[in-house]
XYZ file of C-alpha atoms in Angstrom:
345
model
C -219.522 47.437 -85.589
C -221.179 50.483 -84.021
C -219.128 52.093 -81.258
C -220.850 52.296 -77.838
C -222.166 55.736 -76.883
C -219.640 56.414 -74.121
C -216.612 55.424 -76.211
C -217.831 57.606 -79.106
C -217.872 60.781 -76.987
C -215.002 63.252 -77.196
C -213.080 63.411 -73.882
C -214.416 66.878 -72.968
C -218.027 65.849 -73.680
C -217.565 62.671 -71.655
C -216.209 64.672 -68.705
C -219.182 67.027 -68.920
C -221.626 64.112 -68.982
C -220.057 62.421 -65.965
C -219.933 65.676 -64.010
C -223.691 66.148 -64.477
C -224.699 62.501 -63.919
C -224.832 60.554 -60.660
C -223.220 57.130 -60.232
C -225.571 54.132 -59.919
C -225.024 50.443 -59.230
C -227.388 47.476 -59.573
C -227.044 43.815 -58.683
C -227.784 41.125 -61.226
C -231.556 40.631 -61.486
C -232.438 44.194 -60.430
C -235.035 46.071 -62.467
C -233.561 49.392 -63.623
C -236.766 50.749 -65.207
C -240.209 49.235 -65.485
C -242.765 49.343 -68.284
C -245.282 52.132 -67.686
C -243.095 54.154 -65.319
C -242.348 57.821 -65.969
C -239.041 58.133 -67.836
C -236.979 60.742 -65.997
C -233.646 60.508 -67.782
C -231.016 58.255 -69.328
C -228.733 55.506 -68.050
C -225.176 54.988 -69.318
C -223.525 51.647 -68.487
C -219.869 51.698 -67.414
C -219.704 47.930 -66.951
C -222.078 45.005 -66.703
C -225.014 44.022 -68.874
C -228.780 44.481 -69.057
C -231.630 43.591 -71.354
C -234.887 45.293 -72.267
C -237.975 43.094 -72.163
C -241.585 43.400 -73.263
C -244.454 41.002 -72.784
C -246.537 39.878 -75.736
C -250.356 39.697 -75.378
C -250.025 35.939 -74.784
C -247.681 36.539 -71.861
C -244.434 35.581 -73.624
C -241.384 37.637 -72.592
C -239.520 39.075 -75.592
C -236.022 40.558 -75.304
C -235.974 43.641 -77.559
C -232.430 44.868 -76.786
C -229.250 43.802 -75.024
C -227.063 46.472 -73.459
C -223.407 46.386 -72.461
C -220.544 48.587 -71.332
C -220.710 52.073 -72.840
C -224.322 51.794 -74.025
C -227.030 54.348 -73.301
C -230.767 53.848 -72.917
C -233.545 56.261 -72.048
C -231.963 59.029 -74.140
C -235.407 60.054 -75.429
C -236.295 61.157 -71.903
C -233.469 63.696 -72.157
C -235.502 65.443 -74.856
C -239.084 65.232 -73.623
C -241.063 63.714 -70.764
C -242.462 60.278 -71.494
C -243.093 56.796 -70.161
C -241.081 53.575 -70.442
C -242.319 51.035 -72.994
C -240.058 48.217 -71.822
C -238.688 46.799 -68.593
C -234.888 46.852 -68.323
C -233.291 44.224 -66.056
C -229.624 43.803 -65.089
C -228.334 40.466 -66.402
C -225.020 41.009 -64.602
C -223.929 43.413 -61.895
C -224.134 46.919 -63.377
C -222.190 50.084 -62.628
C -222.907 53.278 -64.498
C -224.476 56.698 -64.355
C -227.956 58.215 -64.427
C -228.435 61.576 -66.171
C -231.691 63.325 -65.255
C -233.609 65.401 -67.793
C -233.211 68.613 -65.759
C -229.445 68.152 -65.407
C -229.020 67.420 -69.115
C -230.943 70.561 -70.054
C -228.789 72.668 -67.734
C -225.606 71.236 -69.245
C -226.490 71.683 -72.911
C -227.511 75.303 -72.432
C -223.857 76.053 -71.712
C -222.204 77.774 -74.643
C -219.106 75.603 -74.846
C -217.919 73.028 -77.361
C -218.299 70.059 -75.010
C -221.979 70.881 -74.422
C -222.614 71.050 -78.167
C -220.847 67.730 -78.718
C -222.802 66.028 -75.942
C -226.146 67.270 -77.251
C -225.219 66.242 -80.801
C -224.193 62.784 -79.565
C -227.764 62.296 -78.315
C -229.035 63.385 -81.752
C -226.866 60.678 -83.350
C -228.275 58.015 -81.006
C -231.816 59.066 -81.942
C -230.865 59.028 -85.632
C -229.566 55.461 -85.324
C -232.774 54.354 -83.580
C -234.848 55.950 -86.342
C -232.695 54.472 -89.118
C -233.008 50.972 -87.653
C -236.792 51.250 -87.278
C -237.210 52.638 -90.796
C -235.076 49.836 -92.239
C -237.269 47.313 -90.472
C -240.401 49.019 -91.738
C -239.160 49.318 -95.328
C -238.475 45.569 -95.465
C -242.161 44.810 -94.874
C -245.007 45.113 -97.391
C -247.766 47.516 -96.418
C -251.353 47.718 -97.691
C -250.792 51.483 -97.937
C -248.086 51.202 -100.646
C -249.092 52.683 -104.005
C -247.639 53.120 -107.502
C -244.923 55.748 -107.685
C -246.023 59.031 -109.222
C -244.144 60.623 -112.130
C -241.498 63.053 -110.954
C -242.277 65.845 -113.431
C -240.261 68.990 -112.679
C -237.061 68.751 -110.648
C -236.613 69.861 -107.041
C -237.647 73.486 -106.394
C -238.346 74.213 -110.069
C -240.905 77.011 -110.332
C -240.648 77.849 -106.615
C -240.250 81.548 -105.763
C -237.618 82.596 -103.208
C -237.762 85.858 -101.319
C -236.733 87.431 -98.020
C -240.264 88.339 -96.939
C -243.505 86.381 -96.757
C -246.870 87.553 -98.040
C -248.179 87.656 -94.440
C -246.883 88.656 -91.008
C -244.444 85.741 -90.656
C -242.531 87.061 -87.586
C -245.758 87.185 -85.557
C -246.702 83.676 -86.708
C -243.424 81.792 -86.108
C -243.498 81.735 -82.263
C -246.654 79.598 -82.492
C -244.881 76.850 -84.450
C -243.617 73.677 -82.779
C -240.064 74.049 -84.106
C -239.704 77.411 -82.342
C -241.152 76.288 -79.022
C -239.239 78.020 -76.153
C -237.305 80.257 -78.589
C -237.079 83.915 -77.525
C -237.732 86.464 -80.281
C -234.048 87.260 -80.886
C -233.214 83.574 -81.467
C -236.108 83.168 -83.903
C -234.680 86.167 -85.751
C -231.266 84.466 -85.836
C -232.772 81.411 -87.543
C -234.963 83.392 -89.943
C -232.070 85.641 -90.999
C -230.307 82.515 -92.335
C -233.347 81.446 -94.386
C -235.039 82.155 -97.680
C -238.824 82.274 -97.823
C -240.292 79.845 -100.367
C -243.760 80.379 -101.780
C -244.286 76.848 -103.066
C -247.334 75.879 -105.156
C -249.212 72.623 -104.721
C -247.350 69.796 -106.463
C -243.878 71.364 -106.248
C -241.053 69.015 -105.264
C -238.639 70.018 -102.510
C -236.286 67.047 -102.858
C -236.033 63.618 -104.496
C -234.393 60.293 -103.528
C -230.662 60.437 -104.187
C -230.529 64.224 -104.433
C -227.983 66.014 -102.226
C -229.231 67.462 -98.948
C -228.573 71.127 -99.681
C -231.071 72.741 -97.290
C -233.315 72.262 -94.293
C -236.973 73.174 -94.784
C -239.406 74.282 -92.070
C -243.085 74.434 -93.011
C -244.520 77.772 -91.918
C -247.906 77.516 -93.614
C -249.420 74.693 -95.677
C -248.259 71.068 -95.781
C -245.602 68.802 -97.319
C -246.026 65.089 -98.039
C -242.971 62.824 -97.675
C -242.968 59.597 -99.721
C -240.275 56.907 -99.644
C -239.671 54.447 -102.516
C -240.214 50.853 -101.360
C -239.832 47.872 -103.733
C -240.778 49.861 -106.839
C -243.715 51.567 -105.146
C -243.982 54.532 -102.828
C -245.035 54.700 -99.203
C -246.243 57.764 -97.362
C -243.881 58.534 -94.504
C -245.498 61.711 -93.226
C -247.605 64.741 -93.948
C -245.787 67.652 -92.325
C -247.784 70.709 -91.356
C -246.797 74.077 -89.891
C -243.794 73.972 -87.581
C -242.375 70.694 -88.895
C -238.863 70.515 -90.396
C -237.506 68.158 -93.033
C -234.115 67.440 -94.556
C -232.111 68.116 -91.405
C -230.537 64.674 -90.964
C -229.226 64.648 -94.518
C -227.657 68.059 -93.889
C -226.157 67.075 -90.516
C -224.829 63.694 -91.674
C -223.856 64.728 -95.194
C -226.060 62.101 -96.852
C -228.438 62.240 -99.798
C -232.206 62.279 -99.460
C -233.999 58.931 -99.250
C -237.465 60.205 -100.125
C -239.586 62.555 -102.198
C -241.011 65.657 -100.569
C -244.021 67.104 -102.410
C -245.869 70.281 -101.502
C -249.386 69.109 -100.704
C -251.039 72.535 -100.844
C -249.848 76.059 -101.546
C -247.296 76.597 -98.782
C -244.906 79.078 -97.227
C -241.664 77.344 -96.254
C -238.408 78.482 -94.659
C -235.394 77.206 -96.616
C -232.141 77.269 -94.629
C -229.135 76.372 -96.828
C -227.026 73.502 -95.510
C -223.992 75.577 -94.550
C -226.104 78.122 -92.673
C -228.061 75.412 -90.865
C -224.892 73.644 -89.772
C -223.645 77.019 -88.568
C -226.761 77.431 -86.425
C -226.748 73.843 -85.164
C -223.020 73.535 -84.365
C -222.248 77.216 -83.820
C -221.757 79.299 -80.717
C -224.797 81.502 -81.379
C -227.484 81.928 -78.757
C -229.938 79.777 -80.723
C -227.659 76.714 -81.034
C -228.903 74.679 -78.069
C -232.551 75.349 -78.955
C -232.015 74.439 -82.625
C -230.461 71.139 -81.525
C -233.356 70.525 -79.121
C -235.875 71.325 -81.877
C -234.181 68.765 -84.148
C -234.358 66.167 -81.370
C -238.054 66.839 -80.704
C -238.730 66.410 -84.417
C -236.921 63.080 -84.346
C -239.115 61.917 -81.468
C -242.149 62.767 -83.613
C -240.656 60.695 -86.457
C -239.931 57.780 -84.118
C -243.505 57.877 -82.858
C -244.827 57.951 -86.416
C -242.683 54.969 -87.435
C -243.756 53.085 -84.337
C -247.431 53.677 -85.184
C -246.789 52.283 -88.666
C -245.239 49.168 -87.117
C -248.266 48.869 -84.828
C -250.639 49.053 -87.811
C -248.731 46.268 -89.575
C -248.729 44.221 -86.351
C -252.519 44.636 -86.149
C -252.897 43.389 -89.745
C -250.669 40.411 -88.893
C -252.760 39.524 -85.829
C -256.001 39.782 -87.804
C -254.455 37.383 -90.327
C -253.421 35.121 -87.408
C -249.698 35.605 -88.150
C -248.990 35.931 -84.444
C -245.221 35.378 -84.604
C -244.847 38.184 -87.150
C -247.058 40.454 -85.030
C -244.928 39.887 -81.943
C -241.731 40.726 -83.810
C -243.267 43.970 -85.103
C -244.506 44.944 -81.660
C -241.086 44.189 -80.182
C -239.361 46.359 -82.812
C -241.455 49.314 -81.700
C -240.943 48.617 -78.016
C -237.166 48.707 -78.540
C -237.478 52.508 -78.355
C -238.037 52.081 -74.562
C -240.019 55.331 -74.540
C -243.320 56.848 -75.592
C -244.573 60.386 -75.261
C -246.334 61.028 -71.978
C -250.062 61.465 -72.404
C -251.400 64.857 -71.226
C -253.175 64.926 -67.894
C -256.970 64.824 -68.176
C -258.675 68.214 -67.990
């Protein structure tokens, strides 16, 4: 059984969290957050119970999650501004804490072990959300599934490694999403740990079951990620400049669950696993921003998975399989969060 968030924290990280958060209490029946509201931070329950609810198009109320002592919700709002996709109601008297986005950011910028552990704990919560959604998605047939292509050459065969790119890479990197908010010296810290891959179209970066030996960041070009599903393959993503891949396998010590094929001639940063873990868990200046970049990438993946669930729900509704559609929509809503739309110009 999965340990609640609060109980899983190391004592020093828990103390840091509680020092930055403010205590909150709610009576049974109180609405903690409401669908459509701006998500400003995360709630951690000390005691009591709550449930997250969404309403189906027909008006039926669907419970998408039940929360108890030690659980966290709204953790995505600690990474990026967004809006609530579910209404959370106390089903018993609740005591706990609220951690605002601004306070979380101030805490994790501290260069101490407890701050690193707290920020990584949020990464693990996001990883569990993504794993659960992907499991749900993989169990369902999709009209987009296609026959699996032949593997051909093994991972990284025929790919050239060097220390310099064929273009002015240092001037280009600050424009990439992964390096958003990185000062120049921290970009240099990341790049100094990397090899530069000049990968031709059709090259494979990794295969299902292969060890996660590096993190890749697309600098120029694109990589297609395909997951095997019931003897076929399903496109998970096409990752363009600024998008990383392979980081969860490196952080969790697991093997890859998908193929990654170079879609067009590409320039890619390859950070070996040991060096990436050193950046992510280390005391270097870039650590907090590397962890935040990983979390932003996970939000992108969660949004992509949720859109896939929405597409399947749409197919189910068109086929008048309304019960199946509602379950798919509820699975997506269990994230409790969606990225905030930009203000109109």
